[in-house]
Amino acid sequence: MNKPNRDDRSNNVERLEQMVQNTEQNISEANETAANTELTASQKEQIKEKNQHRQESIEQFQNEIQEEKAYREGNDLQ
């Protein structure tokens, strides 16, 4: 029988911060694509919608980062 994995939260803040950076990069690249190519109005709208979802994800990641930092402080994890 396998042992359940311990809840290892030691790198969650760093992992989430990397996810924020990656998502911000995706937004930037999508904006460049929309600005520098001849896309249809529909394609530009799709990019806009995806970027809105990406921004919502960033906000959720930032909330999780705050929760993880609070957990670290409360449990003296570094």
mmCIF file of C-alpha atoms in Angstrom:
data_model
loop_
_atom_site.group_PDB
_atom_site.id
_atom_site.type_symbol
_atom_site.label_atom_id
_atom_site.label_comp_id
_atom_site.label_asym_id
_atom_site.label_seq_id
_atom_site.Cartn_x
_atom_site.Cartn_y
_atom_site.Cartn_z
ATOM 1 C CA MET A 1 0.000 0.000 0.000
ATOM 2 C CA ASN A 2 1.355 3.438 -0.939
ATOM 3 C CA LYS A 3 1.836 6.107 1.665
ATOM 4 C CA PRO A 4 -0.107 9.300 0.985
ATOM 5 C CA ASN A 5 2.125 12.189 -0.022
ATOM 6 C CA ARG A 6 2.803 14.772 2.630
ATOM 7 C CA ASP A 7 1.309 18.201 1.866
ATOM 8 C CA ASP A 8 4.521 19.905 0.729
ATOM 9 C CA ARG A 9 3.755 23.597 0.488
ATOM 10 C CA SER A 10 7.351 24.721 0.809
ATOM 11 C CA ASN A 11 7.639 26.030 -2.756
ATOM 12 C CA ASN A 12 4.060 27.046 -3.485
ATOM 13 C CA VAL A 13 4.732 30.790 -3.359
ATOM 14 C CA GLU A 14 7.611 30.530 -5.812
ATOM 15 C CA ARG A 15 5.653 28.200 -8.088
ATOM 16 C CA LEU A 16 2.646 30.549 -8.108
ATOM 17 C CA GLU A 17 4.862 33.581 -8.748
ATOM 18 C CA GLN A 18 6.355 31.770 -11.743
ATOM 19 C CA MET A 19 2.840 31.033 -12.997
ATOM 20 C CA VAL A 20 1.998 34.752 -12.745
ATOM 21 C CA GLN A 21 5.116 35.649 -14.735
ATOM 22 C CA ASN A 22 4.347 33.053 -17.400
ATOM 23 C CA THR A 23 0.767 34.257 -17.723
ATOM 24 C CA GLU A 24 1.869 37.892 -17.961
ATOM 25 C CA GLN A 25 4.286 36.861 -20.717
ATOM 26 C CA ASN A 26 1.455 35.111 -22.565
ATOM 27 C CA ILE A 27 -0.671 38.259 -22.350
ATOM 28 C CA SER A 28 2.179 40.360 -23.706
ATOM 29 C CA GLU A 29 2.852 37.982 -26.588
ATOM 30 C CA ALA A 30 -0.839 37.816 -27.462
ATOM 31 C CA ASN A 31 -1.050 41.617 -27.494
ATOM 32 C CA GLU A 32 1.977 41.793 -29.794
ATOM 33 C CA THR A 33 0.389 39.263 -32.123
ATOM 34 C CA ALA A 34 -2.843 41.232 -32.231
ATOM 35 C CA ALA A 35 -1.004 44.494 -32.888
ATOM 36 C CA ASN A 36 1.556 43.266 -35.422
ATOM 37 C CA THR A 37 -0.430 41.000 -37.700
ATOM 38 C CA GLU A 38 -3.430 41.290 -39.898
ATOM 39 C CA LEU A 39 -6.049 39.363 -37.981
ATOM 40 C CA THR A 40 -9.766 39.288 -38.461
ATOM 41 C CA ALA A 41 -11.979 41.075 -35.974
ATOM 42 C CA SER A 42 -13.047 37.672 -34.689
ATOM 43 C CA GLN A 43 -9.452 36.591 -34.065
ATOM 44 C CA LYS A 44 -8.676 39.840 -32.268
ATOM 45 C CA GLU A 45 -11.771 39.355 -30.108
ATOM 46 C CA GLN A 46 -10.633 35.830 -29.244
ATOM 47 C CA ILE A 47 -7.248 37.188 -28.152
ATOM 48 C CA LYS A 48 -8.977 39.851 -26.066
ATOM 49 C CA GLU A 49 -11.190 37.236 -24.375
ATOM 50 C CA LYS A 50 -8.248 34.918 -23.681
ATOM 51 C CA ASN A 51 -6.324 37.796 -22.157
ATOM 52 C CA GLN A 52 -9.281 38.629 -19.927
ATOM 53 C CA HIS A 53 -9.280 35.034 -18.695
ATOM 54 C CA ARG A 54 -5.521 35.200 -18.212
ATOM 55 C CA GLN A 55 -5.898 38.368 -16.134
ATOM 56 C CA GLU A 56 -8.517 36.642 -13.975
ATOM 57 C CA SER A 57 -6.086 33.766 -13.491
ATOM 58 C CA ILE A 58 -3.368 36.179 -12.409
ATOM 59 C CA GLU A 59 -5.704 37.656 -9.802
ATOM 60 C CA GLN A 60 -6.474 34.168 -8.493
ATOM 61 C CA PHE A 61 -2.770 33.294 -8.393
ATOM 62 C CA GLN A 62 -2.060 36.485 -6.447
ATOM 63 C CA ASN A 63 -4.765 35.603 -3.926
ATOM 64 C CA GLU A 64 -3.251 32.146 -3.540
ATOM 65 C CA ILE A 65 0.206 33.686 -3.078
ATOM 66 C CA GLN A 66 -1.117 35.814 -0.218
ATOM 67 C CA GLU A 67 -2.740 32.746 1.367
ATOM 68 C CA GLU A 68 0.457 30.729 1.031
ATOM 69 C CA LYS A 69 2.544 33.543 2.521
ATOM 70 C CA ALA A 70 0.143 33.738 5.461
ATOM 71 C CA TYR A 71 0.371 29.946 5.870
ATOM 72 C CA ARG A 72 4.178 30.157 5.836
ATOM 73 C CA GLU A 73 4.199 32.898 8.438
ATOM 74 C CA GLY A 74 1.797 30.989 10.624
ATOM 75 C CA ASN A 75 3.829 27.801 10.361
ATOM 76 C CA ASP A 76 7.323 29.320 10.139
ATOM 77 C CA LEU A 77 8.046 27.729 6.756
ATOM 78 C CA GLN A 78 10.792 29.273 4.657
#
